[in-house]
GROMACS .gro file of N, CA and C in nm:
model
  306
    1MET      N    1   4.412   0.076   2.535
    1MET     CA    2   4.319  -0.033   2.553
    1MET      C    3   4.364  -0.155   2.472
    2ALA      N    4   4.416  -0.134   2.352
    2ALA     CA    5   4.460  -0.245   2.270
    2ALA      C    6   4.575  -0.320   2.337
    3ARG      N    7   4.659  -0.248   2.407
    3ARG     CA    8   4.772  -0.311   2.476
    3ARG      C    9   4.720  -0.407   2.585
    4LYS      N   10   4.613  -0.367   2.654
    4LYS     CA   11   4.556  -0.451   2.759
    4LYS      C   12   4.505  -0.583   2.700
    5PHE      N   13   4.433  -0.575   2.588
    5PHE     CA   14   4.383  -0.697   2.524
    5PHE      C   15   4.499  -0.784   2.477
    6HIS      N   16   4.603  -0.722   2.427
    6HIS     CA   17   4.719  -0.798   2.382
    6HIS      C   18   4.782  -0.873   2.499
    7ASP      N   19   4.794  -0.806   2.614
    7ASP     CA   20   4.851  -0.871   2.732
    7ASP      C   21   4.765  -0.989   2.777
    8ILE      N   22   4.635  -0.974   2.774
    8ILE     CA   23   4.544  -1.084   2.812
    8ILE      C   24   4.561  -1.200   2.716
    9ASP      N   25   4.569  -1.171   2.587
    9ASP     CA   26   4.587  -1.276   2.486
    9ASP      C   27   4.719  -1.351   2.506
   10VAL      N   28   4.824  -1.276   2.537
   10VAL     CA   29   4.955  -1.339   2.556
   10VAL      C   30   4.953  -1.428   2.680
   11ARG      N   31   4.894  -1.379   2.789
   11ARG     CA   32   4.885  -1.461   2.911
   11ARG      C   33   4.803  -1.587   2.885
   12MET      N   34   4.694  -1.573   2.812
   12MET     CA   35   4.609  -1.688   2.779
   12MET      C   36   4.688  -1.790   2.697
   13MET      N   37   4.764  -1.742   2.600
   13MET     CA   38   4.843  -1.832   2.515
   13MET      C   39   4.947  -1.906   2.599
   14HIS      N   40   5.018  -1.835   2.685
   14HIS     CA   41   5.121  -1.899   2.767
   14HIS      C   42   5.060  -1.999   2.864
   15SER      N   43   4.949  -1.964   2.927
   15SER     CA   44   4.884  -2.056   3.020
   15SER      C   45   4.837  -2.183   2.949
   16THR      N   46   4.776  -2.164   2.832
   16THR     CA   47   4.728  -2.279   2.755
   16THR      C   48   4.844  -2.369   2.714
   17ASN      N   49   4.952  -2.310   2.668
   17ASN     CA   50   5.068  -2.389   2.628
   17ASN      C   51   5.125  -2.468   2.745
   18ARG      N   52   5.131  -2.406   2.863
   18ARG     CA   53   5.183  -2.475   2.981
   18ARG      C   54   5.093  -2.592   3.020
   19ILE      N   55   4.961  -2.569   3.016
   19ILE     CA   56   4.865  -2.675   3.052
   19ILE      C   57   4.879  -2.792   2.955
   20VAL      N   58   4.883  -2.762   2.825
   20VAL     CA   59   4.893  -2.867   2.723
   20VAL      C   60   5.024  -2.944   2.740
   21GLU      N   61   5.132  -2.873   2.766
   21GLU     CA   62   5.261  -2.940   2.784
   21GLU      C   63   5.257  -3.033   2.905
   22ASN      N   64   5.198  -2.988   3.017
   22ASN     CA   65   5.188  -3.074   3.135
   22ASN      C   66   5.102  -3.198   3.108
   23VAL      N   67   4.990  -3.180   3.039
   23VAL     CA   68   4.903  -3.294   3.009
   23VAL      C   69   4.976  -3.393   2.917
   24ASN      N   70   5.049  -3.341   2.818
   24ASN     CA   71   5.125  -3.428   2.728
   24ASN      C   72   5.236  -3.502   2.801
   25GLU      N   73   5.287  -3.445   2.911
   25GLU     CA   74   5.390  -3.510   2.991
   25GLU      C   75   5.331  -3.614   3.086
   26GLY      N   76   5.197  -3.618   3.095
   26GLY     CA   77   5.133  -3.720   3.178
   26GLY      C   78   5.062  -3.667   3.301
   27ALA      N   79   5.055  -3.535   3.317
   27ALA     CA   80   4.985  -3.479   3.433
   27ALA      C   81   4.835  -3.501   3.419
   28SER      N   82   4.768  -3.516   3.530
   28SER     CA   83   4.624  -3.538   3.531
   28SER      C   84   4.550  -3.407   3.503
   29PRO      N   85   4.456  -3.405   3.409
   29PRO     CA   86   4.376  -3.285   3.385
   29PRO      C   87   4.298  -3.241   3.509
   30ASP      N   88   4.256  -3.337   3.591
   30ASP     CA   89   4.184  -3.303   3.714
   30ASP      C   90   4.275  -3.231   3.813
   31ALA      N   91   4.401  -3.275   3.822
   31ALA     CA   92   4.497  -3.210   3.912
   31ALA      C   93   4.527  -3.068   3.864
   32ILE      N   94   4.540  -3.050   3.734
   32ILE     CA   95   4.565  -2.916   3.679
   32ILE      C   96   4.445  -2.826   3.706
   33ALA      N   97   4.325  -2.881   3.692
   33ALA     CA   98   4.203  -2.802   3.716
   33ALA      C   99   4.198  -2.751   3.860
   34LEU      N  100   4.245  -2.831   3.955
   34LEU     CA  101   4.248  -2.787   4.094
   34LEU      C  102   4.342  -2.668   4.112
   35LEU      N  103   4.447  -2.664   4.034
   35LEU     CA  104   4.544  -2.554   4.043
   35LEU      C  105   4.493  -2.426   3.978
   36LEU      N  106   4.391  -2.435   3.896
   36LEU     CA  107   4.338  -2.317   3.828
   36LEU      C  108   4.258  -2.228   3.922
   37ASP      N  109   4.224  -2.278   4.039
   37ASP     CA  110   4.160  -2.201   4.145
   37ASP      C  111   4.027  -2.139   4.102
   38ASP      N  112   3.946  -2.219   4.033
   38ASP     CA  113   3.812  -2.177   3.994
   38ASP      C  114   3.724  -2.302   3.997
   39GLU      N  115   3.616  -2.296   4.071
   39GLU     CA  116   3.530  -2.413   4.090
   39GLU      C  117   3.466  -2.461   3.960
   40GLU      N  118   3.444  -2.370   3.865
   40GLU     CA  119   3.378  -2.407   3.741
   40GLU      C  120   3.472  -2.475   3.642
   41LEU      N  121   3.602  -2.462   3.663
   41LEU     CA  122   3.699  -2.525   3.574
   41LEU      C  123   3.737  -2.660   3.633
   42ASP      N  124   3.704  -2.765   3.558
   42ASP     CA  125   3.731  -2.900   3.605
   42ASP      C  126   3.816  -2.975   3.503
   43GLY      N  127   3.836  -3.104   3.528
   43GLY     CA  128   3.917  -3.185   3.439
   43GLY      C  129   3.861  -3.191   3.298
   44THR      N  130   3.728  -3.190   3.286
   44THR     CA  131   3.665  -3.192   3.154
   44THR      C  132   3.703  -3.066   3.075
   45PHE      N  133   3.704  -2.952   3.144
   45PHE     CA  134   3.744  -2.827   3.079
   45PHE      C  135   3.888  -2.836   3.029
   46VAL      N  136   3.976  -2.890   3.113
   46VAL     CA  137   4.118  -2.900   3.074
   46VAL      C  138   4.132  -2.993   2.953
   47ARG      N  139   4.059  -3.105   2.952
   47ARG     CA  140   4.066  -3.196   2.838
   47ARG      C  141   4.018  -3.127   2.710
   48LYS      N  142   3.910  -3.049   2.721
   48LYS     CA  143   3.858  -2.976   2.604
   48LYS      C  144   3.956  -2.869   2.560
   49LEU      N  145   4.023  -2.805   2.656
   49LEU     CA  146   4.123  -2.704   2.624
   49LEU      C  147   4.238  -2.766   2.544
   50VAL      N  148   4.280  -2.884   2.584
   50VAL     CA  149   4.388  -2.954   2.512
   50VAL      C  150   4.342  -2.987   2.370
   51LYS      N  151   4.217  -3.033   2.354
   51LYS     CA  152   4.165  -3.064   2.220
   51LYS      C  153   4.155  -2.938   2.135
   52TYR      N  154   4.109  -2.828   2.196
   52TYR     CA  155   4.098  -2.702   2.122
   52TYR      C  156   4.236  -2.652   2.080
   53HIS      N  157   4.333  -2.668   2.167
   53HIS     CA  158   4.471  -2.630   2.135
   53HIS      C  159   4.521  -2.710   2.015
   54ALA      N  160   4.492  -2.841   2.014
   54ALA     CA  161   4.534  -2.926   1.902
   54ALA      C  162   4.463  -2.886   1.773
   55ALA      N  163   4.337  -2.844   1.783
   55ALA     CA  164   4.261  -2.805   1.664
   55ALA      C  165   4.318  -2.678   1.601
   56ASN      N  166   4.389  -2.599   1.678
   56ASN     CA  167   4.446  -2.474   1.628
   56ASN      C  168   4.590  -2.490   1.579
   57LYS      N  169   4.642  -2.610   1.580
   57LYS     CA  170   4.783  -2.631   1.542
   57LYS      C  171   4.810  -2.594   1.396
   58SER      N  172   4.728  -2.643   1.304
   58SER     CA  173   4.756  -2.621   1.162
   58SER      C  174   4.685  -2.499   1.105
   59LYS      N  175   4.568  -2.467   1.159
   59LYS     CA  176   4.495  -2.349   1.113
   59LYS      C  177   4.405  -2.301   1.227
   60SER      N  178   4.356  -2.182   1.214
   60SER     CA  179   4.270  -2.125   1.316
   60SER      C  180   4.138  -2.201   1.322
   61ALA      N  181   4.100  -2.245   1.442
   61ALA     CA  182   3.976  -2.321   1.457
   61ALA      C  183   3.854  -2.229   1.446
   62TYR      N  184   3.868  -2.106   1.487
   62TYR     CA  185   3.758  -2.009   1.481
   62TYR      C  186   3.809  -1.890   1.402
   63THR      N  187   3.778  -1.887   1.274
   63THR     CA  188   3.835  -1.788   1.183
   63THR      C  189   3.770  -1.651   1.198
   64LYS      N  190   3.832  -1.553   1.134
   64LYS     CA  191   3.774  -1.418   1.134
   64LYS      C  192   3.638  -1.418   1.065
   65ARG      N  193   3.625  -1.500   0.961
   65ARG     CA  194   3.497  -1.511   0.891
   65ARG      C  195   3.389  -1.564   0.986
   66ASN      N  196   3.422  -1.667   1.064
   66ASN     CA  197   3.327  -1.720   1.163
   66ASN      C  198   3.289  -1.611   1.263
   67TYR      N  199   3.389  -1.538   1.309
   67TYR     CA  200   3.366  -1.431   1.406
   67TYR      C  201   3.272  -1.324   1.348
   68LYS      N  202   3.300  -1.280   1.226
   68LYS     CA  203   3.218  -1.176   1.165
   68LYS      C  204   3.076  -1.223   1.140
   69ASN      N  205   3.059  -1.347   1.091
   69ASN     CA  206   2.925  -1.401   1.068
   69ASN      C  207   2.846  -1.413   1.198
   70THR      N  208   2.912  -1.462   1.304
   70THR     CA  209   2.844  -1.474   1.433
   70THR      C  210   2.805  -1.338   1.487
   71SER      N  211   2.893  -1.240   1.475
   71SER     CA  212   2.863  -1.104   1.521
   71SER      C  213   2.745  -1.045   1.446
   72ARG      N  214   2.744  -1.065   1.313
   72ARG     CA  215   2.634  -1.012   1.231
   72ARG      C  216   2.501  -1.075   1.271
   73ILE      N  217   2.500  -1.206   1.287
   73ILE     CA  218   2.377  -1.276   1.324
   73ILE      C  219   2.329  -1.233   1.462
   74THR      N  220   2.423  -1.218   1.555
   74THR     CA  221   2.387  -1.175   1.691
   74THR      C  222   2.323  -1.036   1.689
   75LYS      N  223   2.379  -0.946   1.611
   75LYS     CA  224   2.323  -0.811   1.600
   75LYS      C  225   2.183  -0.815   1.538
   76GLU      N  226   2.163  -0.900   1.436
   76GLU     CA  227   2.031  -0.912   1.374
   76GLU      C  228   1.928  -0.966   1.471
   77VAL      N  229   1.966  -1.066   1.550
   77VAL     CA  230   1.873  -1.124   1.647
   77VAL      C  231   1.838  -1.021   1.754
   78ARG      N  232   1.938  -0.946   1.801
   78ARG     CA  233   1.911  -0.841   1.900
   78ARG      C  234   1.815  -0.737   1.845
   79ALA      N  235   1.835  -0.698   1.719
   79ALA     CA  236   1.748  -0.598   1.656
   79ALA      C  237   1.606  -0.652   1.644
   80GLU      N  238   1.591  -0.780   1.609
   80GLU     CA  239   1.458  -0.841   1.598
   80GLU      C  240   1.388  -0.845   1.734
   81LYS      N  241   1.462  -0.877   1.840
   81LYS     CA  242   1.404  -0.881   1.974
   81LYS      C  243   1.355  -0.743   2.015
   82LYS      N  244   1.432  -0.640   1.985
   82LYS     CA  245   1.390  -0.504   2.018
   82LYS      C  246   1.265  -0.467   1.940
   83ALA      N  247   1.258  -0.506   1.813
   83ALA     CA  248   1.142  -0.476   1.730
   83ALA      C  249   1.019  -0.551   1.782
   84GLU      N  250   1.035  -0.675   1.824
   84GLU     CA  251   0.923  -0.753   1.878
   84GLU      C  252   0.868  -0.690   2.004
   85LEU      N  253   0.955  -0.641   2.089
   85LEU     CA  254   0.910  -0.577   2.213
   85LEU      C  255   0.827  -0.453   2.182
   86ALA      N  256   0.869  -0.377   2.083
   86ALA     CA  257   0.795  -0.257   2.048
   86ALA      C  258   0.660  -0.292   1.987
   87GLU      N  259   0.650  -0.400   1.913
   87GLU     CA  260   0.525  -0.440   1.849
   87GLU      C  261   0.426  -0.501   1.947
   88GLU      N  262   0.472  -0.554   2.058
   88GLU     CA  263   0.385  -0.621   2.153
   88GLU      C  264   0.297  -0.525   2.234
   89LEU      N  265   0.326  -0.398   2.232
   89LEU     CA  266   0.245  -0.303   2.307
   89LEU      C  267   0.106  -0.294   2.245
   90PRO      N  268   0.002  -0.293   2.328
   90PRO     CA  269  -0.133  -0.287   2.273
   90PRO      C  270  -0.159  -0.148   2.212
   91PRO      N  271  -0.236  -0.145   2.106
   91PRO     CA  272  -0.266  -0.015   2.045
   91PRO      C  273  -0.358   0.065   2.136
   92VAL      N  274  -0.336   0.192   2.143
   92VAL     CA  275  -0.416   0.280   2.227
   92VAL      C  276  -0.500   0.369   2.137
   93ASP      N  277  -0.629   0.368   2.161
   93ASP     CA  278  -0.720   0.453   2.084
   93ASP      C  279  -0.736   0.583   2.160
   94LEU      N  280  -0.679   0.689   2.108
   94LEU     CA  281  -0.682   0.816   2.178
   94LEU      C  282  -0.813   0.892   2.159
   95ASP      N  283  -0.902   0.843   2.071
   95ASP     CA  284  -1.027   0.912   2.044
   95ASP      C  285  -1.137   0.874   2.142
   96THR      N  286  -1.117   0.776   2.226
   96THR     CA  287  -1.221   0.734   2.320
   96THR      C  288  -1.170   0.744   2.462
   97PHE      N  289  -1.265   0.762   2.553
   97PHE     CA  290  -1.235   0.770   2.696
   97PHE      C  291  -1.323   0.669   2.769
   98ASN      N  292  -1.270   0.610   2.872
   98ASN     CA  293  -1.349   0.524   2.958
   98ASN      C  294  -1.393   0.605   3.079
   99VAL      N  295  -1.522   0.615   3.095
   99VAL     CA  296  -1.576   0.692   3.207
   99VAL      C  297  -1.662   0.600   3.291
  100THR      N  298  -1.640   0.601   3.420
  100THR     CA  299  -1.719   0.520   3.512
  100THR      C  300  -1.791   0.614   3.607
  101PHE      N  301  -1.926   0.601   3.611
  101PHE     CA  302  -2.006   0.684   3.701
  101PHE      C  303  -2.043   0.604   3.825
  102LYS      N  304  -2.038   0.665   3.939
  102LYS     CA  305  -2.076   0.598   4.064
  102LYS      C  306  -2.190   0.670   4.127
   0.00000   0.00000   0.00000
C-alpha cells in the first residue's frame, strides 16, 4: 500500500513541475486547465497551483506539525459531534406507561 501512495506522490510531483515549467515559459493557465480533462480544474486552479509550488521552494508550506494539529482537531470535533448526537435523545422514563382507553 505504501508503494501505491509513493507512486501517486511521484506522479503528482512530476505533473506539478511540468505545469509550472509550462506556465513559466509563457503558456496560458487556462489552456493547461483544458488539457487536465476535468471540468472543475480551471485556469484559477492552475494559477494557485503555481503559487503553491513556489511557496514550497524553500520550505514545506504545510508541515508535519500542521498536519498533526489539523488531524488532532478534526478527531476532537468528530468526537464532539458523536457525543452531541447521543445527548440529544430525549430521556425515557421506564417507570410510567401511557395508556389510552377507547
